[in-house]
Amino acid sequence: MNNIDVLLGLQWGDEGKGKVVDYLTPQYDIIARFNGGPNAGHTLEFNGVKHVLRTIPSGICHEDKTNVIGNGVLIEPNIFMQEIKDLETKGFTPRKNLLISRKANLILPSHRLTDAANEKSKGDRKIGSTLKGIGPAYTDKIARTGLRIGDLFAGDFEEKYNKLKESHIRHIKSLGYNVDEFKIEEKSFEEYEKLWLESAKNLKTLSVIDTEYYINDQLRKGKKILAEGAQGTMLDIDFGSYPFVTSSTTVTAGVCSGLGIAPQNIGRVYGIVKAYCTRVGQGPFPTELFDSIGDKLCENGHEFGSVTGRRRRCGWLDMPALKYACMIDGVTDLMLMKIDVMDDFPSIKICTQYEINGEKTEHLPFSLEEKLTPVFKEYEGWQQNVTNIKRFEDLPEQMQKYISAIEEMTGLPVTMVSVSPDREDTIVRNK
Ligand code: GDP
Ligand code: IMO
Ligand code: MG
């Protein structure tokens, strides 16, 4: 039986996972998403065109490859069917090479209202959610009150839908709000619900199967599978900067529960890491820069959310957090993204330790909100455009030193360096 390789983000999301999955897809037969939902925005770029994927795996642009949406993923039918339509408009054939788990949970319009109401009620302590209903839908899943894709095919779906919707409305009212206070994608609840019910009906025409059987069968037949993570390790429900996290298991362990894979069938684990850090939404961010360097990272890296358009907060690479992520995820290879963003920087810093109450440590505190001061090590910049470089040996010496420092500190090889958003601008290293 083959093993399943895993690709996931090691920071606060948006590390460039979409680009790498698309790049690696020719080496695999199947690409499978195991967590998250339309809170994700994975960008691929080739032939001068940019594609942003939300729930659909980033292998979808390769027509001869199968893409799977596993049971750990949340599906919002309206967003999902729009994604299918957009891909079809661009000439892709998602109906032919996409399989959906019967056990994937649904995001209802009233989950999205609940998300908005919960955020409003938190005031200053809001999470900065993408407002796609992620938290409330996973809450229902864990509370055993959720609805799944398979339920769409049952005779009593409408009854179950209404019951769940009513419970959400009661919750919203209990917070002191009226349903009419909130819009979904600028539409009233009733208007959005009508579209959602129509999309849910259309979704039933796609291939809905028991993906856990499919994936295990394919592994047994010797097929190569890549699991694609959404979000990042620092947004994980257990190991992220709680409570400022998402509601799913974003780490390697999530592949087992989100696809139905046994732990011994996990193969390589590709950890995607930006050469610096970004975070979108609220929550602690130890190395955040509030000065012109932070602005420059944002500007050079076009650090605006691929879905919400929100400005991403920027800062230096955080080594204690990165080492923590590598430990939790069992990373075997690091893939370093967006290093070109720092091409014109005279110097670059890495946070190597945190200083907490006068003590230096690499240990992540219980809460990242604790008062801590990052301790930095400085590296010389390369001050040269690297986007057209194709071989690792040709990268500037200063950049090679920066990469070696990351390898030394993490004890892991950097096997890929990405130097632009384009599929072609990717340097692979056999280590
Ligand atoms: P994901 O959520 O991890 O898939 O990442 P996003 O797609 O949300 O954000 C990454 C952004 O950086 C996208 O706009 C990519 O096109 C872009 N990108 C990816 N790799 C590189 C790179 O090496 N250099 C530059 N400059 N941009 C990159
Ligand atoms: P990809 O897969 C970056 C953040 C939100 C918010 C928190 C909770 O593109 O890397 P949620 O809507 O999940 O309840 O929001 O998590 N967040 C992301 N940040 N990239 C993502 O996905 C994210 N998905 C959620 O901004 O702070
Ligand atoms: Mg993203």
PDB file of C-alpha atoms in Angstrom, residues 254-357:
ATOM      1  CA  GLY A 254      -6.104  16.247  10.466  1.00  0.00           C
ATOM      2  CA  VAL A 255      -5.280  14.154   7.376  1.00  0.00           C
ATOM      3  CA  CYS A 256      -6.168  10.973   9.286  1.00  0.00           C
ATOM      4  CA  SER A 257      -9.536  12.202  10.540  1.00  0.00           C
ATOM      5  CA  GLY A 258     -10.314  14.409   7.535  1.00  0.00           C
ATOM      6  CA  LEU A 259      -9.789  11.725   4.896  1.00  0.00           C
ATOM      7  CA  GLY A 260      -9.990   8.419   6.763  1.00  0.00           C
ATOM      8  CA  ILE A 261      -6.299   7.513   6.539  1.00  0.00           C
ATOM      9  CA  ALA A 262      -4.409   5.460   9.126  1.00  0.00           C
ATOM     10  CA  PRO A 263      -1.363   7.194  10.687  1.00  0.00           C
ATOM     11  CA  GLN A 264       1.086   4.607   9.326  1.00  0.00           C
ATOM     12  CA  ASN A 265       0.049   5.603   5.800  1.00  0.00           C
ATOM     13  CA  ILE A 266       1.330   9.163   6.116  1.00  0.00           C
ATOM     14  CA  GLY A 267       4.398   9.613   3.888  1.00  0.00           C
ATOM     15  CA  ARG A 268       6.345  12.812   3.316  1.00  0.00           C
ATOM     16  CA  VAL A 269       5.134  16.006   4.961  1.00  0.00           C
ATOM     17  CA  TYR A 270       5.836  19.169   2.956  1.00  0.00           C
ATOM     18  CA  GLY A 271       5.803  22.209   5.189  1.00  0.00           C
ATOM     19  CA  ILE A 272       5.047  25.404   3.291  1.00  0.00           C
ATOM     20  CA  VAL A 273       6.656  28.459   4.845  1.00  0.00           C
ATOM     21  CA  LYS A 274       6.919  32.065   3.759  1.00  0.00           C
ATOM     22  CA  ALA A 275      10.387  33.604   4.085  1.00  0.00           C
ATOM     23  CA  TYR A 276       8.694  36.063   6.505  1.00  0.00           C
ATOM     24  CA  CYS A 277       5.366  35.960   8.382  1.00  0.00           C
ATOM     25  CA  THR A 278       1.886  37.240   7.696  1.00  0.00           C
ATOM     26  CA  ARG A 279      -1.393  37.041   9.539  1.00  0.00           C
ATOM     27  CA  VAL A 280      -4.874  38.190   8.531  1.00  0.00           C
ATOM     28  CA  GLY A 281      -7.545  38.788  11.154  1.00  0.00           C
ATOM     29  CA  GLN A 282      -7.072  39.418  14.853  1.00  0.00           C
ATOM     30  CA  GLY A 283      -4.804  37.655  17.324  1.00  0.00           C
ATOM     31  CA  PRO A 284      -1.261  37.677  18.649  1.00  0.00           C
ATOM     32  CA  PHE A 285       1.635  37.930  16.198  1.00  0.00           C
ATOM     33  CA  PRO A 286       4.991  38.119  18.016  1.00  0.00           C
ATOM     34  CA  THR A 287       7.169  39.362  15.128  1.00  0.00           C
ATOM     35  CA  GLU A 288       4.651  41.811  13.633  1.00  0.00           C
ATOM     36  CA  LEU A 289       6.224  44.968  12.183  1.00  0.00           C
ATOM     37  CA  PHE A 290       4.379  48.256  12.554  1.00  0.00           C
ATOM     38  CA  ASP A 291       6.953  50.300  10.630  1.00  0.00           C
ATOM     39  CA  SER A 292       7.949  50.964   7.018  1.00  0.00           C
ATOM     40  CA  ILE A 293       9.568  47.492   6.772  1.00  0.00           C
ATOM     41  CA  GLY A 294       6.193  45.890   7.516  1.00  0.00           C
ATOM     42  CA  ASP A 295       4.602  48.148   4.890  1.00  0.00           C
ATOM     43  CA  LYS A 296       7.275  47.133   2.396  1.00  0.00           C
ATOM     44  CA  LEU A 297       6.693  43.406   2.989  1.00  0.00           C
ATOM     45  CA  CYS A 298       2.983  44.014   2.432  1.00  0.00           C
ATOM     46  CA  GLU A 299       3.551  46.078  -0.686  1.00  0.00           C
ATOM     47  CA  ASN A 300       6.244  43.895  -2.325  1.00  0.00           C
ATOM     48  CA  GLY A 301       4.373  40.701  -1.409  1.00  0.00           C
ATOM     49  CA  HIS A 302       0.906  42.037  -2.403  1.00  0.00           C
ATOM     50  CA  GLU A 303      -0.206  40.875   1.010  1.00  0.00           C
ATOM     51  CA  PHE A 304      -3.954  41.292   0.673  1.00  0.00           C
ATOM     52  CA  GLY A 305      -6.356  38.404   1.286  1.00  0.00           C
ATOM     53  CA  SER A 306      -7.091  36.373  -1.853  1.00  0.00           C
ATOM     54  CA  VAL A 307     -10.741  36.090  -0.768  1.00  0.00           C
ATOM     55  CA  THR A 308     -11.612  38.987   1.509  1.00  0.00           C
ATOM     56  CA  GLY A 309      -9.068  41.508   0.163  1.00  0.00           C
ATOM     57  CA  ARG A 310      -8.126  42.335   3.766  1.00  0.00           C
ATOM     58  CA  ARG A 311      -4.609  43.670   4.356  1.00  0.00           C
ATOM     59  CA  ARG A 312      -2.383  40.993   5.838  1.00  0.00           C
ATOM     60  CA  ARG A 313      -0.270  41.977   8.824  1.00  0.00           C
ATOM     61  CA  CYS A 314       3.446  41.366   8.142  1.00  0.00           C
ATOM     62  CA  GLY A 315       6.529  40.570  10.237  1.00  0.00           C
ATOM     63  CA  TRP A 316       9.850  38.701  10.327  1.00  0.00           C
ATOM     64  CA  LEU A 317      10.187  34.922  10.302  1.00  0.00           C
ATOM     65  CA  ASP A 318       9.305  33.479  13.721  1.00  0.00           C
ATOM     66  CA  MET A 319      11.624  30.525  14.409  1.00  0.00           C
ATOM     67  CA  PRO A 320      10.135  29.340  17.744  1.00  0.00           C
ATOM     68  CA  ALA A 321       6.710  29.142  16.058  1.00  0.00           C
ATOM     69  CA  LEU A 322       8.184  27.482  12.944  1.00  0.00           C
ATOM     70  CA  LYS A 323      10.051  24.859  14.964  1.00  0.00           C
ATOM     71  CA  TYR A 324       6.878  24.175  16.947  1.00  0.00           C
ATOM     72  CA  ALA A 325       4.921  23.685  13.709  1.00  0.00           C
ATOM     73  CA  CYS A 326       7.595  21.334  12.293  1.00  0.00           C
ATOM     74  CA  MET A 327       7.394  19.287  15.494  1.00  0.00           C
ATOM     75  CA  ILE A 328       3.586  19.011  15.553  1.00  0.00           C
ATOM     76  CA  ASP A 329       3.359  18.271  11.819  1.00  0.00           C
ATOM     77  CA  GLY A 330       6.309  15.873  11.505  1.00  0.00           C
ATOM     78  CA  VAL A 331       7.607  17.915   8.574  1.00  0.00           C
ATOM     79  CA  THR A 332      10.125  16.147   6.322  1.00  0.00           C
ATOM     80  CA  ASP A 333      10.764  18.927   3.779  1.00  0.00           C
ATOM     81  CA  LEU A 334      10.479  22.699   3.932  1.00  0.00           C
ATOM     82  CA  MET A 335       9.349  24.673   0.923  1.00  0.00           C
ATOM     83  CA  LEU A 336      10.333  28.301   1.162  1.00  0.00           C
ATOM     84  CA  MET A 337       7.972  30.772  -0.480  1.00  0.00           C
ATOM     85  CA  LYS A 338       8.040  34.434  -1.503  1.00  0.00           C
ATOM     86  CA  ILE A 339      11.729  34.957  -0.801  1.00  0.00           C
ATOM     87  CA  ASP A 340      11.769  37.370  -3.794  1.00  0.00           C
ATOM     88  CA  VAL A 341       9.620  39.758  -1.741  1.00  0.00           C
ATOM     89  CA  MET A 342      12.771  40.729   0.200  1.00  0.00           C
ATOM     90  CA  ASP A 343      14.960  41.233  -2.915  1.00  0.00           C
ATOM     91  CA  ASP A 344      15.553  44.916  -2.156  1.00  0.00           C
ATOM     92  CA  PHE A 345      16.027  44.599   1.616  1.00  0.00           C
ATOM     93  CA  PRO A 346      19.491  45.634   2.903  1.00  0.00           C
ATOM     94  CA  SER A 347      19.098  43.319   5.877  1.00  0.00           C
ATOM     95  CA  ILE A 348      16.700  40.618   7.071  1.00  0.00           C
ATOM     96  CA  LYS A 349      15.883  39.379  10.552  1.00  0.00           C
ATOM     97  CA  ILE A 350      14.831  36.063  12.040  1.00  0.00           C
ATOM     98  CA  CYS A 351      13.294  35.849  15.504  1.00  0.00           C
ATOM     99  CA  THR A 352      15.304  33.072  17.163  1.00  0.00           C
ATOM    100  CA  GLN A 353      13.875  33.270  20.699  1.00  0.00           C
ATOM    101  CA  TYR A 354      11.233  35.009  22.786  1.00  0.00           C
ATOM    102  CA  GLU A 355      12.112  36.960  25.903  1.00  0.00           C
ATOM    103  CA  ILE A 356       9.429  36.424  28.562  1.00  0.00           C
ATOM    104  CA  ASN A 357       9.800  37.975  32.043  1.00  0.00           C
TER     105      ASN A 357
END
